[in-house]
Short mmCIF file of C-alpha atoms in Angstrom, two decimals:
data_model
loop_
_atom_site.label_atom_id
_atom_site.label_comp_id
_atom_site.label_asym_id
_atom_site.label_seq_id
_atom_site.Cartn_x
_atom_site.Cartn_y
_atom_site.Cartn_z
CA MET U 610 142.06 15.06 31.42
CA ALA U 611 139.70 17.57 29.48
CA HIS U 612 138.71 20.67 31.30
CA THR U 613 135.05 20.89 31.15
CA SER U 614 134.10 23.45 33.79
CA SER U 615 133.97 27.26 33.02
CA GLY U 616 135.94 28.11 36.19
CA PRO U 617 139.70 27.57 36.93
CA ARG U 618 141.09 24.17 37.22
CA SER U 619 142.28 23.23 40.64
CA VAL U 620 145.92 22.47 41.54
CA ASP U 621 145.12 18.96 42.03
CA GLU U 622 143.18 18.55 38.80
CA HIS U 623 145.98 20.16 36.80
CA ARG U 624 148.66 17.99 38.54
CA ALA U 625 146.58 14.87 37.54
CA ALA U 626 146.17 16.23 34.10
CA VAL U 627 149.98 16.62 33.74
CA ALA U 628 150.57 13.13 35.18
CA GLU U 629 148.52 11.39 32.74
CA LEU U 630 150.61 12.69 29.72
CA LEU U 631 153.55 10.35 30.95
CA GLY U 632 153.49 6.82 31.41
CA LEU U 633 156.23 4.62 32.92
CA LEU U 634 159.46 5.01 30.98
CA PRO U 635 161.09 2.27 29.34
CA VAL U 636 163.49 -0.36 31.33
CA GLU U 637 166.95 -0.77 30.46
CA GLU U 638 169.55 -2.62 32.05
CA ARG U 639 172.54 -0.32 32.99
CA PRO U 640 175.72 -0.75 34.59
CA LEU U 641 176.00 -0.06 38.56
CA ALA U 642 178.05 3.08 37.84
CA ASP U 643 175.07 4.48 35.66
CA CYS U 644 172.17 3.69 38.14
CA LEU U 645 172.70 6.32 40.87
CA GLY U 646 169.42 8.08 41.97
CA LEU U 647 167.28 5.56 39.43
CA ALA U 648 164.37 3.49 40.25
CA LEU U 649 164.91 -0.29 40.30
CA ALA U 650 162.71 -1.86 37.53
CA ALA U 651 162.48 -5.27 39.16
CA ASP U 652 163.41 -7.38 42.18
CA VAL U 653 166.97 -8.08 42.59
CA THR U 654 167.54 -11.61 44.15
CA ALA U 655 170.61 -12.56 45.52
CA PRO U 656 172.41 -15.42 43.74
CA VAL U 657 174.79 -15.83 46.39
CA ALA U 658 174.39 -15.43 50.38
CA LEU U 659 175.83 -12.49 51.99
CA PRO U 660 178.18 -13.17 53.59
CA PRO U 661 178.77 -16.17 51.36
CA PHE U 662 180.51 -18.08 53.93
CA ASP U 663 181.25 -17.85 57.90
CA ASN U 664 184.00 -15.39 58.35
CA SER U 665 185.62 -13.33 60.85
CA ALA U 666 184.44 -10.27 62.34
CA MET U 667 187.85 -9.12 63.85
CA ASP U 668 191.48 -9.51 63.35
CA GLY U 669 192.40 -12.04 65.67
CA TYR U 670 192.57 -15.73 66.37
CA ALA U 671 190.07 -18.55 65.60
CA VAL U 672 189.72 -20.93 68.35
CA ARG U 673 187.43 -23.70 69.77
CA ALA U 674 185.65 -21.96 72.83
CA ALA U 675 186.04 -24.79 75.04
CA ASP U 676 189.92 -24.49 74.68
CA VAL U 677 189.86 -20.74 76.33
CA SER U 678 187.03 -21.04 78.54
CA GLY U 679 189.18 -20.62 81.49
CA ALA U 680 191.56 -17.86 79.92
CA SER U 681 191.88 -14.55 82.09
CA ALA U 682 194.42 -11.62 82.16
CA ASP U 683 196.11 -13.15 85.29
CA SER U 684 195.72 -16.79 83.89
CA PRO U 685 196.08 -16.79 79.95
CA VAL U 686 195.76 -19.92 78.12
CA VAL U 687 198.68 -20.54 75.75
CA LEU U 688 197.93 -22.20 72.37
CA PRO U 689 200.19 -23.40 69.38
CA VAL U 690 199.39 -21.00 66.27
CA GLU U 691 199.23 -23.86 63.35
CA ALA U 692 197.86 -21.39 60.51
CA ASP U 693 197.74 -18.02 59.01
CA ILE U 694 194.33 -17.02 57.06
CA PRO U 695 194.30 -13.83 55.56
CA ALA U 696 191.26 -12.60 53.94
CA GLY U 697 190.98 -14.17 50.43
CA ARG U 698 192.62 -17.43 51.56
CA VAL U 699 190.55 -20.37 49.77
CA ASP U 700 192.65 -23.22 50.97
CA VAL U 701 191.66 -22.83 54.87
CA PRO U 702 192.82 -25.98 57.06
CA PRO U 703 190.58 -27.20 59.70
CA LEU U 704 191.22 -26.19 63.38
CA ARG U 705 192.35 -28.98 65.71
CA PRO U 706 191.50 -29.11 69.30
CA GLY U 707 193.74 -27.20 71.61
CA ALA U 708 195.24 -25.13 68.71
CA ALA U 709 194.63 -21.77 67.16
CA HIS U 710 194.82 -20.10 63.61
CA ARG U 711 195.75 -16.41 63.35
CA ILE U 712 192.91 -14.95 61.14
CA MET U 713 191.96 -11.57 59.72
CA THR U 714 188.80 -9.66 59.20
CA GLY U 715 186.61 -11.26 56.42
CA ALA U 716 188.66 -14.52 56.29
CA PRO U 717 186.88 -17.96 56.26
CA LEU U 718 186.24 -19.36 59.42
CA PRO U 719 188.38 -22.64 59.58
CA PRO U 720 186.27 -25.88 60.16
CA GLY U 721 186.25 -26.80 63.68
CA ALA U 722 186.63 -23.26 65.03
CA ASP U 723 183.54 -21.46 66.77
CA ALA U 724 184.77 -18.32 68.18
CA ILE U 725 187.14 -15.47 67.34
CA VAL U 726 189.39 -13.91 70.30
CA GLN U 727 190.29 -10.51 68.94
CA VAL U 728 194.07 -9.55 68.82
CA GLU U 729 193.86 -6.81 71.63
CA LEU U 730 192.96 -9.37 74.16
CA THR U 731 195.92 -11.58 73.20
CA ASP U 732 200.06 -11.32 73.09
CA GLY U 733 199.71 -11.22 69.36
CA GLY U 734 201.99 -14.17 69.06
CA THR U 735 202.80 -16.02 65.86
CA SER U 736 204.00 -19.18 66.98
CA THR U 737 202.08 -19.60 69.97
CA VAL U 738 199.34 -17.12 71.43
CA ALA U 739 198.66 -16.13 75.26
CA VAL U 740 194.95 -15.65 75.10
CA ARG U 741 193.95 -13.58 78.00
CA ALA U 742 190.20 -13.80 77.79
CA ALA U 743 187.51 -16.32 77.29
CA ALA U 744 185.24 -16.07 74.08
CA ALA U 745 181.63 -17.85 73.92
CA PRO U 746 180.85 -19.93 71.02
CA GLY U 747 180.09 -17.13 68.17
CA THR U 748 181.78 -14.57 69.46
CA HIS U 749 183.08 -12.13 66.54
CA LEU U 750 181.89 -14.45 63.92
CA ARG U 751 179.77 -13.48 60.81
CA ARG U 752 177.57 -16.42 59.67
CA ALA U 753 176.90 -16.99 56.13
CA GLY U 754 173.49 -15.51 54.87
CA GLU U 755 173.11 -13.59 57.97
CA ASP U 756 172.66 -10.21 55.95
CA VAL U 757 170.96 -12.02 52.84
CA ALA U 758 170.27 -15.51 52.30
CA ALA U 759 170.91 -16.82 48.76
CA GLY U 760 167.74 -16.56 46.67
CA ALA U 761 166.32 -13.84 48.93
CA VAL U 762 165.14 -10.57 47.36
CA ALA U 763 168.04 -8.12 48.17
CA LEU U 764 166.53 -5.03 46.74
CA PRO U 765 162.76 -5.03 45.75
CA ALA U 766 161.38 -3.23 42.43
CA GLY U 767 160.85 0.55 43.22
CA THR U 768 163.90 0.90 45.39
CA ILE U 769 165.89 4.38 44.52
CA LEU U 770 169.31 3.37 44.05
CA GLY U 771 171.75 5.45 46.27
CA PRO U 772 175.23 4.46 47.47
CA PRO U 773 174.16 1.87 49.77
CA GLN U 774 171.75 0.05 47.33
CA LEU U 775 174.35 0.15 44.64
CA GLY U 776 176.92 -1.44 47.36
CA LEU U 777 174.34 -3.92 47.98
CA ALA U 778 173.90 -5.10 44.59
CA ALA U 779 177.46 -5.21 43.95
CA ALA U 780 178.13 -7.38 46.94
CA VAL U 781 175.65 -9.87 45.87
CA GLY U 782 177.22 -9.98 42.37
CA ARG U 783 175.16 -7.77 40.22
CA GLY U 784 177.25 -5.77 37.73
CA SER U 785 173.93 -4.05 36.26
CA LEU U 786 170.62 -3.65 36.89
CA PRO U 787 167.15 -3.11 35.25
CA VAL U 788 165.96 0.54 35.79
CA PHE U 789 163.68 2.92 34.40
CA ARG U 790 165.25 5.01 31.91
CA PRO U 791 165.82 8.60 32.79
CA PRO U 792 163.53 11.17 31.10
CA ARG U 793 164.71 13.31 27.89
CA VAL U 794 163.30 16.52 28.10
CA LEU U 795 163.16 19.44 25.54
CA VAL U 796 163.06 22.90 27.15
CA LEU U 797 161.90 25.64 24.99
CA SER U 798 162.14 29.31 26.10
CA THR U 799 160.23 31.79 23.94
CA GLY U 800 160.20 35.58 23.70
CA SER U 801 161.69 38.06 21.43
CA GLU U 802 162.61 40.08 24.41
CA LEU U 803 165.36 37.35 25.70
CA VAL U 804 169.01 37.92 25.54
CA SER U 805 171.77 35.18 26.62
CA PRO U 806 173.43 36.19 29.70
CA GLY U 807 176.74 37.68 29.16
CA ASN U 808 175.75 39.85 26.36
CA PRO U 809 174.68 43.44 26.45
CA LEU U 810 171.14 44.31 26.79
CA LEU U 811 169.40 46.64 24.72
CA PRO U 812 166.33 48.68 26.06
CA GLY U 813 163.31 46.32 26.59
CA GLN U 814 165.37 43.32 26.50
CA ILE U 815 166.06 40.73 29.50
CA TYR U 816 168.66 37.85 30.21
CA GLU U 817 166.80 34.47 29.72
CA SER U 818 166.83 32.44 32.89
CA ASN U 819 163.96 29.91 32.67
CA SER U 820 165.51 27.49 30.21
CA VAL U 821 168.69 27.42 32.86
CA LEU U 822 166.19 27.01 35.85
CA LEU U 823 164.20 24.31 34.11
CA ALA U 824 166.96 22.24 32.46
CA ALA U 825 168.59 22.43 35.97
CA ALA U 826 165.46 20.99 37.70
CA VAL U 827 165.19 18.28 35.15
CA HIS U 828 169.00 17.30 35.85
CA GLU U 829 168.43 17.24 39.64
CA ILE U 830 165.99 14.50 39.26
CA GLY U 831 168.08 12.38 37.16
CA GLY U 832 166.83 13.43 33.72
CA SER U 833 168.50 15.16 30.67
CA ALA U 834 167.37 18.33 29.06
CA THR U 835 167.96 19.75 25.66
CA VAL U 836 167.71 23.44 25.63
CA LEU U 837 166.16 25.65 22.76
CA ARG U 838 166.43 29.22 23.46
CA PHE U 839 165.09 32.41 22.05
CA VAL U 840 162.47 31.19 19.88
CA PRO U 841 160.74 34.55 18.74
CA ASP U 842 157.23 35.34 19.11
CA ASP U 843 156.25 33.99 15.67
CA VAL U 844 154.11 30.75 15.06
CA SER U 845 156.12 29.91 12.09
CA ALA U 846 159.34 30.19 13.98
CA PHE U 847 158.05 28.30 16.74
CA HIS U 848 157.12 25.14 14.72
CA ALA U 849 160.25 25.34 12.78
CA ALA U 850 162.47 25.25 16.24
CA ILE U 851 160.64 22.47 17.54
CA GLY U 852 160.25 20.11 14.79
CA PRO U 853 163.80 18.86 14.42
CA ALA U 854 164.38 18.66 17.99
CA ALA U 855 161.13 16.86 19.28
CA GLY U 856 161.64 13.53 17.73
CA ASP U 857 163.91 11.45 20.66
CA VAL U 858 162.61 13.25 23.75
CA ASP U 859 159.84 12.07 26.31
CA LEU U 860 158.29 15.54 27.14
CA LEU U 861 158.34 19.23 25.81
CA ILE U 862 158.43 22.10 28.44
CA THR U 863 157.78 25.47 27.34
CA SER U 864 157.93 28.83 29.21
CA GLY U 865 156.03 31.91 28.32
CA GLY U 866 153.86 32.62 25.55
CA VAL U 867 150.76 31.28 27.50
CA SER U 868 148.81 34.19 28.86
CA ALA U 869 145.72 35.89 27.49
CA GLY U 870 147.46 38.72 25.70
CA ALA U 871 148.73 39.43 22.09
CA TYR U 872 151.88 37.82 20.95
CA GLU U 873 151.44 34.63 23.17
CA VAL U 874 153.35 32.45 20.81
CA VAL U 875 153.09 29.09 22.54
CA LYS U 876 149.27 29.33 22.93
CA ASP U 877 148.82 30.50 19.26
CA ALA U 878 150.97 27.57 17.84
CA LEU U 879 149.35 25.06 19.93
CA THR U 880 145.81 25.84 20.51
CA GLY U 881 144.00 23.15 18.31
CA GLN U 882 147.03 21.08 18.18
CA GLY U 883 146.24 18.82 21.04
CA VAL U 884 147.26 21.18 23.88
CA GLU U 885 144.87 22.51 26.10
CA PHE U 886 145.44 25.91 27.90
CA VAL U 887 143.71 26.61 30.97
CA ARG U 888 143.67 28.88 34.13
CA VAL U 889 144.74 27.19 37.49
CA ALA U 890 143.61 28.35 40.71
CA VAL U 891 147.19 28.96 41.98
CA GLN U 892 149.36 31.86 42.83
CA PRO U 893 151.80 32.46 41.14
CA GLY U 894 151.54 30.68 38.00
CA GLY U 895 147.78 30.78 36.90
CA PRO U 896 147.95 30.49 32.85
CA GLN U 897 149.00 26.75 32.33
CA GLY U 898 148.60 24.29 29.35
CA CYS U 899 149.12 20.70 28.77
CA GLY U 900 148.25 18.00 25.99
CA ARG U 901 150.28 16.08 23.15
CA LEU U 902 151.32 17.57 19.86
CA ASP U 903 151.68 14.92 17.46
CA GLY U 904 151.79 12.30 20.25
CA LEU U 905 154.59 14.09 22.26
CA PRO U 906 153.36 14.95 25.73
CA VAL U 907 153.70 18.88 26.29
CA VAL U 908 153.52 21.27 29.25
CA THR U 909 153.41 24.98 28.60
CA LEU U 910 154.41 27.02 31.88
CA PRO U 911 153.95 30.84 32.51
CA GLY U 912 156.76 33.10 31.47
CA ASN U 913 157.80 34.84 34.83
CA PRO U 914 160.48 32.89 36.39
CA VAL U 915 159.01 32.30 39.77
CA SER U 916 155.76 30.95 38.07
CA ALA U 917 157.92 28.54 36.05
CA ALA U 918 159.97 27.35 39.00
CA LEU U 919 156.69 26.88 41.06
CA SER U 920 154.76 25.29 38.03
CA PHE U 921 157.80 22.65 37.54
CA GLU U 922 157.52 21.91 41.53
CA LEU U 923 153.99 21.51 41.37
CA PHE U 924 153.00 19.59 38.08
CA VAL U 925 156.26 18.69 36.28
CA ARG U 926 158.49 17.26 38.71
CA PRO U 927 156.11 14.60 40.23
CA ALA U 928 155.02 13.44 36.82
CA LEU U 929 158.66 12.91 35.92
CA LEU U 930 159.43 11.13 38.94
CA ALA U 931 156.42 8.85 38.42
CA ALA U 932 157.27 8.27 34.98
CA MET U 933 160.86 7.35 36.31
CA GLY U 934 159.14 4.41 38.59
CA HIS U 935 159.66 6.62 41.93
CA PRO U 936 157.25 5.34 44.55
CA ALA U 937 157.19 8.60 46.25
CA VAL U 938 157.01 11.75 44.03
CA ASP U 939 156.30 14.54 46.43
CA ARG U 940 158.77 16.89 48.53
CA PRO U 941 158.74 16.20 52.04
CA ARG U 942 156.36 18.61 54.05
CA ALA U 943 156.08 19.73 57.66
CA ARG U 944 154.41 22.20 59.83
CA ALA U 945 155.86 25.22 61.52
CA ARG U 946 154.73 28.67 63.13
CA LEU U 947 154.44 31.48 61.03
CA VAL U 948 156.52 34.64 62.03
CA SER U 949 154.75 37.35 60.21
CA PRO U 950 151.23 37.45 58.77
CA LEU U 951 150.24 36.56 55.09
CA ARG U 952 147.26 37.57 53.00
CA SER U 953 146.26 35.25 50.15
CA PRO U 954 143.68 35.76 47.41
CA ALA U 955 140.31 34.01 47.70
CA GLY U 956 140.07 30.94 45.81
CA LYS U 957 143.59 30.34 44.85
CA ARG U 958 145.94 28.18 46.38
CA GLN U 959 149.01 30.28 47.17
CA TYR U 960 152.50 29.43 47.63
CA ARG U 961 154.94 31.69 49.35
CA ARG U 962 158.76 31.37 49.40
CA ALA U 963 160.12 31.37 52.86
CA ARG U 964 162.88 29.98 55.19
CA HIS U 965 162.25 27.74 58.12
CA ASP U 966 164.60 27.54 60.92
CA GLU U 967 166.79 24.40 61.76
CA GLY U 968 164.25 23.02 64.24
CA MET U 969 161.38 23.48 61.94
CA VAL U 970 159.56 25.53 64.68
CA GLU U 971 159.25 28.88 63.08
CA VAL U 972 159.04 29.80 59.29
CA THR U 973 159.52 33.33 57.76
CA PRO U 974 158.25 34.46 54.48
CA VAL U 975 160.83 35.74 51.92
CA GLY U 976 159.79 38.57 49.28
CA GLY U 977 156.36 39.37 48.29
CA PRO U 978 154.01 37.23 46.38
CA GLY U 979 155.09 38.47 43.02
CA SER U 980 156.11 35.91 40.37
CA HIS U 981 158.83 38.02 39.09
CA LEU U 982 160.83 37.92 42.42
CA LEU U 983 163.30 35.36 41.61
CA ALA U 984 165.76 36.18 44.26
CA SER U 985 163.38 35.56 47.24
CA PHE U 986 162.84 31.74 45.61
CA ALA U 987 166.93 31.43 45.53
CA ALA U 988 166.62 32.47 49.15
CA SER U 989 164.29 30.06 50.19
CA ASN U 990 164.25 26.48 51.48
CA CYS U 991 160.51 25.83 51.47
CA LEU U 992 157.27 27.02 50.47
CA ILE U 993 154.14 27.98 52.30
CA GLU U 994 151.05 26.37 51.22
CA ILE U 995 147.95 28.56 51.94
CA PRO U 996 144.84 26.91 51.09
CA GLU U 997 142.09 28.28 48.30
CA GLU U 998 139.53 29.29 51.31
CA THR U 999 141.95 31.13 53.43
CA THR U 1000 142.69 34.60 52.64
CA GLU U 1001 144.65 35.65 56.01
CA VAL U 1002 147.06 33.95 58.13
CA ALA U 1003 147.99 35.41 61.48
CA ALA U 1004 151.39 35.50 62.82
CA GLY U 1005 151.73 32.58 65.16
CA ALA U 1006 149.62 30.35 63.37
CA GLU U 1007 151.00 26.86 61.98
CA VAL U 1008 151.24 26.59 58.30
CA ASP U 1009 151.83 23.65 55.95
CA LEU U 1010 155.47 23.72 54.43
CA ILE U 1011 156.73 22.06 51.27
CA LEU U 1012 160.57 21.59 51.83
CA LEU U 1013 162.71 22.38 49.24
CA ASP U 1014 166.33 21.67 50.64
#
């Protein structure tokens, strides 16, 4: 999406431009153990019914309901126990009238039985059993196919595979599933002033944090990230660094070097190379860029840590989730009452770090609007979204929240 207006690009326009860079990722068949959090690429039909056969929902005794219709605590019905049926038995004998089979939970229902009397309502006998309560037909039975019928769709395409979904896939006999491959992302952090955490700082240097933050954000949604740190503010060094690493990734994310000043290495290196640099009407995070470098999708983020983090939330995270086949790519939203007043610049959509209470009734801003205030982001569990046309929000007003926790 080329930017043709002389004014800043809107948040929604830039989000669409980033999303256009990434199509659906390739589909691959993965073992169930490697599918957690991924999106199913095709319907999964059940080759077998679930349950696959009528079985007992209780430890107890398989009976004919008619044989115990008059049973009570004062007048138990005594039946001979003619078989034991543990779970897994495959040679289940029929139940003759006037008899009982001791049966365990999950064991096949013997032909002729139509009810289970749970063991707590009997004397627990092994040769004969005293049944102390009637059982209507169907009591404590699991019918074949009552959960999933054979041939039915057990999991539709687009399902996000969590533990219950993977358990269901296993229960219908699937050992692997077709899923959209997780994205492979190259994260590049630029700046001659950057130093690896744990090393001493010289005057004018700062610890590099953006690559840690962005790689963790990629990992959080199920992707993999390769990190290139400390690319100096030199165009030749920039191209030399990304060339060998960019061959097997789906997206390059850079941070820093995109503003209007001097020594903006990302902007200098990628201008005219298929990447467009724009101003977005957002605070924080105005300077942005996206495009393709020799066919590789590229998103360039600002260097201030909060700007980089927010830009990933607004633009990169939804694009990656869409490429992974997720049907819903946005964070949950809510509304709450603002505890203290806020101001916002005209014409920009502002996102303020905040904490909401457990009941989602009130929300309290955390820190100021500055794009360097990373501690306030780390202490927040939501973002307050203030529309472009709003410059002041009074205490007590309801505001829109993007939930981060």
